[in-house]
XYZ file of C-alpha atoms in Angstrom:
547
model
C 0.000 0.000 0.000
C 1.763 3.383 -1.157
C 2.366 5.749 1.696
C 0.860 9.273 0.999
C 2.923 12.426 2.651
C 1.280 15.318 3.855
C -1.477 17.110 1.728
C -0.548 20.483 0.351
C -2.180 23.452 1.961
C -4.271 24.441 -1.353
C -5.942 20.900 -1.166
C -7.812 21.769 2.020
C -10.886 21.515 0.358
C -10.278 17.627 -0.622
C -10.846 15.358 2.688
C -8.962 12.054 3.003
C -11.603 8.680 3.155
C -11.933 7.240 6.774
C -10.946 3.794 6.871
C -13.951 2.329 7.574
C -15.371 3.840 3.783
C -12.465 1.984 2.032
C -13.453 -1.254 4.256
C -16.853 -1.092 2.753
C -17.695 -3.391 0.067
C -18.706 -1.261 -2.601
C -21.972 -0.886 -4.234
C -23.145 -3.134 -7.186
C -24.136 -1.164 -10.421
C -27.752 -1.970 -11.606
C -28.208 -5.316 -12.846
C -25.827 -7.265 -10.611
C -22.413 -8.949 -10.604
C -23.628 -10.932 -13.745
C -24.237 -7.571 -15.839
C -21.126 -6.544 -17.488
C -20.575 -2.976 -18.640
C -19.552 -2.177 -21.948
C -16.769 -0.155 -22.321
C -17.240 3.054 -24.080
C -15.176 4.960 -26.802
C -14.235 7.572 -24.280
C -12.695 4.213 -22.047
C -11.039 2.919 -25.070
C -9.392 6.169 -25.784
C -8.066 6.275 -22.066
C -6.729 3.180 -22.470
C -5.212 3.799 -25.073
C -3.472 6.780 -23.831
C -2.632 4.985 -20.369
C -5.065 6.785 -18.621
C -6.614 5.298 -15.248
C -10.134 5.927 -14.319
C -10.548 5.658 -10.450
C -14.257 6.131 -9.169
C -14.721 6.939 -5.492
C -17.496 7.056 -3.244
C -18.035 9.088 -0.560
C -20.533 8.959 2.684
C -23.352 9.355 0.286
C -23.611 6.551 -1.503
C -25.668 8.277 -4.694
C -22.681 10.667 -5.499
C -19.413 9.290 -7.123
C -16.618 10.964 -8.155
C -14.719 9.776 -11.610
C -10.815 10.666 -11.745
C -8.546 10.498 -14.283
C -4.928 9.219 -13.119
C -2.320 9.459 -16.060
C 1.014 7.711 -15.564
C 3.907 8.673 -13.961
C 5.808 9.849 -16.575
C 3.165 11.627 -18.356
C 2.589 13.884 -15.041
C 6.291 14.600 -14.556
C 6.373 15.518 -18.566
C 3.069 17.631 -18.039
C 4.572 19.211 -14.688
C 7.908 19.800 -16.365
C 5.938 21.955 -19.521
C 3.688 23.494 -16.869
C 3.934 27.214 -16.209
C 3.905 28.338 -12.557
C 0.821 29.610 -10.952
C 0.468 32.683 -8.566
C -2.033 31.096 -6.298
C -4.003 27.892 -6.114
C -3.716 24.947 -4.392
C -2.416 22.693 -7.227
C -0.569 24.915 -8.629
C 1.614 26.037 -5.408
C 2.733 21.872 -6.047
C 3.467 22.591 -9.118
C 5.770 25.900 -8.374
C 7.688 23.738 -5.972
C 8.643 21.762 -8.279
C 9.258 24.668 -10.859
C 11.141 26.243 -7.995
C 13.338 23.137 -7.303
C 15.164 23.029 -10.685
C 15.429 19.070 -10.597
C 13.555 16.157 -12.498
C 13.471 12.799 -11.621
C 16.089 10.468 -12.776
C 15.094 7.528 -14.948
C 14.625 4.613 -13.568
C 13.596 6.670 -10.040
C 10.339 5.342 -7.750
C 8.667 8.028 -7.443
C 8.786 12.299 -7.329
C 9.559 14.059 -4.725
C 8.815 17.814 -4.823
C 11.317 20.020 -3.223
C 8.602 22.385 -1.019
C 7.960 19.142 0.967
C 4.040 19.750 0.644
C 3.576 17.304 -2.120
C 5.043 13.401 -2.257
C 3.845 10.598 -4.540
C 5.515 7.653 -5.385
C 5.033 3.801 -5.979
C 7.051 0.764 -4.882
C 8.737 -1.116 -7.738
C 7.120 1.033 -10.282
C 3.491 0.075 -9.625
C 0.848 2.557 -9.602
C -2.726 2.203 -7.788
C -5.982 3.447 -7.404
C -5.537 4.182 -3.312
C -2.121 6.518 -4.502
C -4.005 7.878 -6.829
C -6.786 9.089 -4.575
C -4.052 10.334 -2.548
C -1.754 12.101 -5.076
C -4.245 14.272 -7.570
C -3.251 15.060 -10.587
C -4.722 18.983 -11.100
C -7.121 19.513 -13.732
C -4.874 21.989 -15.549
C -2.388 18.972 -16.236
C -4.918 16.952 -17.885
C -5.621 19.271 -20.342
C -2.599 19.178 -21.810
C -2.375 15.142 -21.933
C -3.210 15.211 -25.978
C 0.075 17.715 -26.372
C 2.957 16.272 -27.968
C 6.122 15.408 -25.368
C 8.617 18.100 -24.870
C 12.255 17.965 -23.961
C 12.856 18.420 -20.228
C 13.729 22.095 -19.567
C 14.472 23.775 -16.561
C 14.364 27.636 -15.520
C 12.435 28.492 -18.709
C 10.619 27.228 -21.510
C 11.168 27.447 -25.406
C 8.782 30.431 -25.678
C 10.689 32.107 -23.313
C 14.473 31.444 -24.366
C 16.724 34.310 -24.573
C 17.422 35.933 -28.055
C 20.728 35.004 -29.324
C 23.547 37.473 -27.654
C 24.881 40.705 -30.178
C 28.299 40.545 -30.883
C 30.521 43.558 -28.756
C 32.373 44.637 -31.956
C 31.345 45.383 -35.592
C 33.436 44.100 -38.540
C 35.364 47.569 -38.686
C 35.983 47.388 -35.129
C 37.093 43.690 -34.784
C 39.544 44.373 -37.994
C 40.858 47.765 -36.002
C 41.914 45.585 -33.137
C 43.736 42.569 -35.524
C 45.929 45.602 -37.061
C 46.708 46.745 -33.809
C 47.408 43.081 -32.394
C 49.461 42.630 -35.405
C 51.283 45.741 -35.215
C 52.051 45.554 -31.770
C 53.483 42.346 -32.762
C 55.150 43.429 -35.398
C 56.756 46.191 -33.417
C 58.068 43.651 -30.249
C 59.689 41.513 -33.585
C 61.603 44.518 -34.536
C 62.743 45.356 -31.254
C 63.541 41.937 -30.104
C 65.580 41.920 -34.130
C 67.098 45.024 -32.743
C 68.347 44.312 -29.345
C 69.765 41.288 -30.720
C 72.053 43.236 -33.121
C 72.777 45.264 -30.371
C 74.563 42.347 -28.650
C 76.396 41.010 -31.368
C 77.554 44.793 -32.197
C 78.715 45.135 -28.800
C 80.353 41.595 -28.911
C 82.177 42.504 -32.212
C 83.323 45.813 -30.501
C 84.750 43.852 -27.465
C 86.859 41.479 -29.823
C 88.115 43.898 -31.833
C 89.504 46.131 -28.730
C 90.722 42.355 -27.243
C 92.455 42.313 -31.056
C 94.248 45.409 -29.867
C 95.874 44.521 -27.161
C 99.291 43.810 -26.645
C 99.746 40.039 -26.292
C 96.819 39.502 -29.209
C 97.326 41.657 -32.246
C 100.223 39.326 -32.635
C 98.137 36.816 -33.835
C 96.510 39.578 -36.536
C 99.432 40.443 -38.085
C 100.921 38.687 -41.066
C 104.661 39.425 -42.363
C 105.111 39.767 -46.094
C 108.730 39.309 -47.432
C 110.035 39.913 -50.865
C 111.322 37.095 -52.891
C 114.768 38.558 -53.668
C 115.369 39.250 -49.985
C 115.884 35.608 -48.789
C 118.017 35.192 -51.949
C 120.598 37.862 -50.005
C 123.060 35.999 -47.820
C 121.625 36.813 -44.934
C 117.893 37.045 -45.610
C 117.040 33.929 -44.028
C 118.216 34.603 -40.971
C 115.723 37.101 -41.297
C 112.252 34.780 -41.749
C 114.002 32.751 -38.828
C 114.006 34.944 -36.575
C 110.274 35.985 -37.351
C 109.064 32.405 -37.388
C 110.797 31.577 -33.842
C 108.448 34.493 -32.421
C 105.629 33.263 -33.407
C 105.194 35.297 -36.696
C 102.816 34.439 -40.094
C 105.382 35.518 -42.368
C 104.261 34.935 -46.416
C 106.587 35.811 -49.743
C 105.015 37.498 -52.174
C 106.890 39.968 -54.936
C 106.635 43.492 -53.362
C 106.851 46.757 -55.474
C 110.271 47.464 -54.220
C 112.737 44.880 -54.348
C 114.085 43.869 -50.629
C 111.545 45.069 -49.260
C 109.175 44.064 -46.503
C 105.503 44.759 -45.392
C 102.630 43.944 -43.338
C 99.070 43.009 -42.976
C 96.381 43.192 -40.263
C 93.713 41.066 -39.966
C 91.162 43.564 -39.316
C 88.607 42.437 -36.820
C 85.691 44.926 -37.661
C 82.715 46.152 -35.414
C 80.025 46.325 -37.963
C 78.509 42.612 -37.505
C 77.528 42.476 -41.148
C 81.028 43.126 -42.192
C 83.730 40.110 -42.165
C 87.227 39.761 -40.926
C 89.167 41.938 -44.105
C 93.299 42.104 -44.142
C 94.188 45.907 -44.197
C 98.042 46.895 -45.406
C 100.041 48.653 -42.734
C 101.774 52.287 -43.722
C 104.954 50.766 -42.894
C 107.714 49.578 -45.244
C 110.981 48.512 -44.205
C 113.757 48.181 -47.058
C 117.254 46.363 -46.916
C 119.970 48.006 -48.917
C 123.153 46.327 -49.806
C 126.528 47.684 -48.472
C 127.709 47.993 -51.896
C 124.384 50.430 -53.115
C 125.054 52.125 -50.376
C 128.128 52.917 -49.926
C 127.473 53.968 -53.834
C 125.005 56.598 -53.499
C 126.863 57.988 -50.341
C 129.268 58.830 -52.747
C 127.058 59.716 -55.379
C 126.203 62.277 -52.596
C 129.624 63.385 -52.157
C 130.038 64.087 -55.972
C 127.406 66.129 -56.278
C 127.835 68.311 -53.161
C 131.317 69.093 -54.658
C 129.352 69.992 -57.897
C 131.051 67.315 -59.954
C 127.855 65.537 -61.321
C 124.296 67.095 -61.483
C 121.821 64.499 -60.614
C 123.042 61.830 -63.176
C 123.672 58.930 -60.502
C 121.572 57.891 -57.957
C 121.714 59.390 -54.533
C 119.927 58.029 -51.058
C 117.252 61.038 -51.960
C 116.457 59.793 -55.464
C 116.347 56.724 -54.020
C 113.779 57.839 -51.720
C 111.958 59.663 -54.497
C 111.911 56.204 -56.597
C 110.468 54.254 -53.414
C 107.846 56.721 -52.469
C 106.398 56.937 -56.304
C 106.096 53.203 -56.256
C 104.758 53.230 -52.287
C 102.897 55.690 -52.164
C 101.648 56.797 -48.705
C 104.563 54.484 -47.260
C 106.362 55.006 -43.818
C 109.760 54.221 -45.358
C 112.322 52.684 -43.060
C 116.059 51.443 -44.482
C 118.507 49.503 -43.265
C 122.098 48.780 -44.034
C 124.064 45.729 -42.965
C 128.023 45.555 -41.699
C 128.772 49.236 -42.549
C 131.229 49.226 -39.364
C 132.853 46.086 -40.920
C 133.858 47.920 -44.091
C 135.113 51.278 -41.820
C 136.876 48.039 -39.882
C 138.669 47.168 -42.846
C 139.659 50.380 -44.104
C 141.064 51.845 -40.746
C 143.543 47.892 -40.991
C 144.054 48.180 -44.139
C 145.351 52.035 -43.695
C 147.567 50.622 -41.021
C 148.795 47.701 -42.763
C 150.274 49.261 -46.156
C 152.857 51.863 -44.556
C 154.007 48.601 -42.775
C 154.387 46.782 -46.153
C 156.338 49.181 -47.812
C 159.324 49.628 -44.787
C 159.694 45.889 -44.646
C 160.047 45.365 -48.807
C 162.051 48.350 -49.060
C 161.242 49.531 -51.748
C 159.498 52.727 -51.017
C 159.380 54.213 -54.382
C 157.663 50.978 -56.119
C 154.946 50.771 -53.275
C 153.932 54.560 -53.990
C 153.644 54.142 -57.099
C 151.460 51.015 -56.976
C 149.037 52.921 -54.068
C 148.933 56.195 -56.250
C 147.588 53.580 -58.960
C 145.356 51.763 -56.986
C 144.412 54.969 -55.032
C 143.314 56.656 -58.772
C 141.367 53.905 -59.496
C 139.414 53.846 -55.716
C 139.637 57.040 -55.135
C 135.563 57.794 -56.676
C 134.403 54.952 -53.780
C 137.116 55.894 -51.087
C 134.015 56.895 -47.983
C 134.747 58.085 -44.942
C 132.574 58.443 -41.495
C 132.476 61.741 -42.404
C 130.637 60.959 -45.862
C 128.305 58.484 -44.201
C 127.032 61.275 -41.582
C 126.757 64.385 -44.317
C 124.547 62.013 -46.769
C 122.544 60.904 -43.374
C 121.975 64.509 -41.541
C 120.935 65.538 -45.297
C 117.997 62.540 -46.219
C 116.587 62.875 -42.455
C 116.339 66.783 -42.665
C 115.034 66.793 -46.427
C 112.961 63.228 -46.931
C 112.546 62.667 -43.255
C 113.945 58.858 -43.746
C 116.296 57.102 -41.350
C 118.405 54.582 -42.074
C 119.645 51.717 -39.580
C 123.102 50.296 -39.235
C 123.931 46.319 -38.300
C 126.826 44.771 -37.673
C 125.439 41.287 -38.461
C 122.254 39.436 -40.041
C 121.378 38.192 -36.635
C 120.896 41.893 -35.635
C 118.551 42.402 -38.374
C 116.710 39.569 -37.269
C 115.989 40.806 -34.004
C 114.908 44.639 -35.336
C 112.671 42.747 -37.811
C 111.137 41.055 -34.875
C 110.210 44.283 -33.277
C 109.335 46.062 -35.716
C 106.737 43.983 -36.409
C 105.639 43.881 -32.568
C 105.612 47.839 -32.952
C 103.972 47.769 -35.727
C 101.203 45.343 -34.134
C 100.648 47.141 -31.242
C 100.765 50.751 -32.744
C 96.918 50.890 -33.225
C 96.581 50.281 -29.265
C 99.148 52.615 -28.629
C 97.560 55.504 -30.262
C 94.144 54.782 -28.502
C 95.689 54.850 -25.369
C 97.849 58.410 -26.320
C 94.150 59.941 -26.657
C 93.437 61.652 -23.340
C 92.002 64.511 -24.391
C 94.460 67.056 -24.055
C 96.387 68.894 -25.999
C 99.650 68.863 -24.091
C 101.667 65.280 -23.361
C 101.154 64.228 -19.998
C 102.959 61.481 -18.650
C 101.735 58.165 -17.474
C 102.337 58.855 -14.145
C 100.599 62.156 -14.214
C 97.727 60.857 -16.154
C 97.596 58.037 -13.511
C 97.182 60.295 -10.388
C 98.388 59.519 -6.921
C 96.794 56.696 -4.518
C 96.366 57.607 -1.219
C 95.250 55.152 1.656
C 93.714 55.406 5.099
C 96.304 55.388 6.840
C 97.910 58.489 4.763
C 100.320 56.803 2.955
C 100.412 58.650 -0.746
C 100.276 62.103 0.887
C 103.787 63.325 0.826
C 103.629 62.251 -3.529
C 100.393 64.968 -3.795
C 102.209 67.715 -1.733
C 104.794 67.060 -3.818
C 102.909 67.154 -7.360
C 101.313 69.907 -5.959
C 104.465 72.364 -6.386
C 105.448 70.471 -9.492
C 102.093 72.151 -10.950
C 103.921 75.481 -10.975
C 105.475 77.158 -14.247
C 109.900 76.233 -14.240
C 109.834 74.086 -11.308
C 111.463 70.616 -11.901
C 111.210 67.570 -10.068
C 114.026 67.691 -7.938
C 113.174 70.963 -6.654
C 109.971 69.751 -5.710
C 111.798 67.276 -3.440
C 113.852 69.714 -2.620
C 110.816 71.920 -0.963
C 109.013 68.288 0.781
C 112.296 67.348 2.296
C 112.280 70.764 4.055
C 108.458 71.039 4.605
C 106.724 67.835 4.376
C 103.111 69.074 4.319
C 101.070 72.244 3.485
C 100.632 72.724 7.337
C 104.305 72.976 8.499
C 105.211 75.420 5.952
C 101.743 77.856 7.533
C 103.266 77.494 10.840
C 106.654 78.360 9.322
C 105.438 81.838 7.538
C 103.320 82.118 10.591
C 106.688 82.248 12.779
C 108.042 85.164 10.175
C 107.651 88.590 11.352
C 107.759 90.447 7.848
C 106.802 90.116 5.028
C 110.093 89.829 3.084
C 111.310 86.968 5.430
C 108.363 85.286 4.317
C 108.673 85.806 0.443
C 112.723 84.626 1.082
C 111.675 81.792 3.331
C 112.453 79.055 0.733
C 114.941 80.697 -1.167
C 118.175 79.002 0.383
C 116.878 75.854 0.160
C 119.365 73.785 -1.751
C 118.497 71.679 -4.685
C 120.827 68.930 -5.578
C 121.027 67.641 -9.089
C 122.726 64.540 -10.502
C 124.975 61.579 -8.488
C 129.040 61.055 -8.369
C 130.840 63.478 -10.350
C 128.270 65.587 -12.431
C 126.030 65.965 -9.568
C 125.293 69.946 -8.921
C 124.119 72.134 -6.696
C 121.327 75.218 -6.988
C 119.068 77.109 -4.839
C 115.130 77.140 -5.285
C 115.727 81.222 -5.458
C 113.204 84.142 -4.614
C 111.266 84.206 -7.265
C 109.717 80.342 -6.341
C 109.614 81.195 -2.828
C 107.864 84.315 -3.917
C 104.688 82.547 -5.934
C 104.708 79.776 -3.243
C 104.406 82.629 -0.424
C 101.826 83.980 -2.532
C 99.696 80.966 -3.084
C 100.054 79.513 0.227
C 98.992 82.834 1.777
C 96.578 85.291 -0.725
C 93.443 85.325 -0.899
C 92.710 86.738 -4.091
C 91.681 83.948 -6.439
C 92.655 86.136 -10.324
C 96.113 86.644 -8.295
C 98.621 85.930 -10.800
C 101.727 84.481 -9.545
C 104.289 84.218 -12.658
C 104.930 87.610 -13.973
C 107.855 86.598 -15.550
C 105.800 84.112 -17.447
């Protein structure tokens, strides 16, 4: 027997049976057990729909009371497509379960309405006529049994469903924003692109100053040597010694014959630029003793006005270079010039020897005034050498280099090519921004610690600072005064003012050690513009009038 819960409060009107009605046995229709009714079309049509038909009686036997009970899941589909009521006693059932938001499951017993007023269910999915009685179905729902099923909705029904939502942005709008997306996009690409060619910029710049550098521009430099000067006796010795430190030396046929050149390896900044070998201003050409020792005299010849530029001289020579090199740092070189003035000084010595022992004085001088007619245009003296030397470095600005041996010329190959490595470095560092030389330890300054150590070197470089005054008579000054504060209390003790102007003019300055050491005095015109700075307070004073 189905339990029924409590009865809503619209159903007040509706009173439960008493159990002694449903004990009753109920009343025959007219004509007995043995009459059978026939069922009607309306009864055919409710059972063919699944519709129940549950007649009750009441205390008064001559009124009945004909119910129609649909199925289980017909109600919930009816209740579920049911609009809420305001008011009513059904119909406050029927908002509950409206109100709840939840169907039953399939498969369920029964249906359960969340307001707790209404509760109807069967055991193992039966349904009878005493649940029936209990649970009504209201009259609204049967209305609607001929309507077609509807999907199971909750919160709303079809009818009622939203419109579809407007989109936030038109066309012109939504393409605005994709240009701006895309340039802001673009824009982060170009500066990502752009810090990344900052890096390698600044990593390009770092090796090329590293390339610089003493120690490493070695490895960028690359000797070239002239064929015909490792055919000279002594040119090999020359690529040796180059090769033992380390050199790239290369022979290739330069302009000028002897000759030798270089090449850097230029390591450039610009990261879309490559490693490129640059030629270095410098040239340095070997002459043989025999050239020139010839255009010395050449030299000689036409300082006595004997030829007029007819031979070749160490300027023409220049001249020729320079045309074929243009924009060339020439350099020369000359090999075992003090062997040949060697020679000549013993060989000057030897002959007046010769002729006392043969005896035969008058045959010798005629043999040396021979010999002396025929020698006599490339007879060169020290004298020579010097003259044709003062007059190329004064006209062409070109030195020229003496060695005694080929092993010499090795070694001032070697570093001249080290200078000429590190010359690029050198010049960066020469750039301080004055326009006067200062040297490195000026341009270094003076450290001083905490515990005053360094002081005495600033007092010192202090006087330095003023116009004629040398280093030793800065020392000179410390030794007798070691700090700006002694020499105060000093003019303090003074009582004039010309003892004061004269107070450091005895000191002595020493100059020199052993036997050229001297002796001075700083004087009264120092001690006068030290008085004067040390003491006036007029900062436009000027202190050197001589100057």
């Amino acid at each position: 027997m189905a339990e029924s819960g409590p009865r809503s409060e619209g159903s007040d009107e509706e009173e439960l049976p008493t159990l002694a009605s449903l004990l009753q046995q109920p009343s025959l229709p007219p004509g007995g057990l043995g009459h059978q009714r026939s069922p009607s079309p309306a009864d055919e049509r409710q059972r063919a729909t699944g519709v129940v038909v549950v007649v009750s009686s009441g205390e008064d036997e001559e009124e009945e009371e004909v119910m129609e009970v649909a199925p289980l899941p017909e109600r919930i589909k009816r209740r579920a497509l049911e609009p809420p009521h305001p008011s009513g006693g059904d119909a406050a059932g029927g908002a509950g379960l409206w109100a709840s938001g939840s169907l039953l499951a399939p498969g369920s017993g029964g249906l359960q309405v969340s307001s707790g007023d209404l509760s109807c269910g069967s055991q193992k999915g039966t349904h009878g006529a005493e649940s029936s009685s209990l649970c009504p179905l209201p009259a609204s729902q049967s209305d609607s049994a001929d309507q077609p099923s509807a999907p199971l909705v909750s919160g709303a029904s079809p009818e009622t469903s939203p419109p579809p939502k407007k989109s936030k942005y038109t066309q012109k709008e939504r393409e605005a924003i994709s240009q701006a997306a895309w340039q802001r996009r673009k824009e982060r690409e170009a500066r990502r692109r752009e810090q990344e060619q900052e890096k390698e910029r600044k990593r390009a710049l770092a090796k090329m100053l590293k390339a610089q550098r003493p120690g490493e521009c070695q490895k960028y430099i690359t000797v070239v040597l002239d064929p015909v000067l490792l055919q000279v006796e002594g040119g090999g010795q020359i690529l040796s010694a180059l090769q033992a430190a380390n050199y790239s030396c290369v022979v290739e046929s330069q302009a000028v014959p002897c000759s030798i050149t270089w090449r850097r390896k230029t390591v450039s900044c610009q990261v879309e630029d490559g490693d490129e070998w640059t030629e270095e201003p410098n040239v340095l050409v070997l002459l043989c003793l025999e050239e020139f020792l010839s255009m010395v005299h050449n030299y000689k010849q036409e300082a006595k006005g004997c030829t007029a530029g007819q031979k070749e001289t160490l300027q023409s020579y220049v001249d020729h270079v320079m045309k074929k090199m243009p924009g060339k740092i020439l350099a020369m070189t000359v090999v075992e010039v003090e062997n040949y003035f060697r020679s000549r000084t013993v060989q000057s010595k030897k002959r007046p020897q010769q002729a006392a022992a043969s005896g035969n004085q008058e045959e010798e001088q005629g043999k040396r005034r021979k010999k002396k007619l025929k020698d006599s245009d490339l007879e060169i003296t020290r004298m020579d050498v010097e003259e044709a030397l003062v007059d190329l470095q004064i006209c062409k600005q070109v030195q020229v280099s003496f060695f005694e041996s080929w092993e010499e010329l090795g070694e001032f190959a070697t570093m001249f090519t080290k200078a000429v490595a590190e010359a690029p470095f050198k010049r960066e560092r020469e750039k301080t921004g004055f326009s006067f030389y200062l040297e490195k330890g000026w341009c270094g300054g003076v450290k001083v610690d905490p515990s005053g150590k360094g002081l005495l070197e600033v007092w010192k470089r202090q006087i330095q600072q003023f116009n004629r005054v040398s280093r030793e008579m800065a020392e000179a000054i410390v030794s007798a005064y070691s700090s700006p504060q002694l020499l105060n209390q000093a003019y303090s003790r003074c009582s004039t003012e010309q003892e004061r102007e004269n107070l450091l003019a005895d000191i002595p300055v020493h100059r020199g050690d052993g036997v050229t050491a001297t002796s001075r005095r700083i004087g009264p015109e120092l001690s006068r513009r030290i008085y004067l700075q040390m003491t006036s307070h007029d900062p436009d004073l000027y202190l050197d009038f001589a100057g």
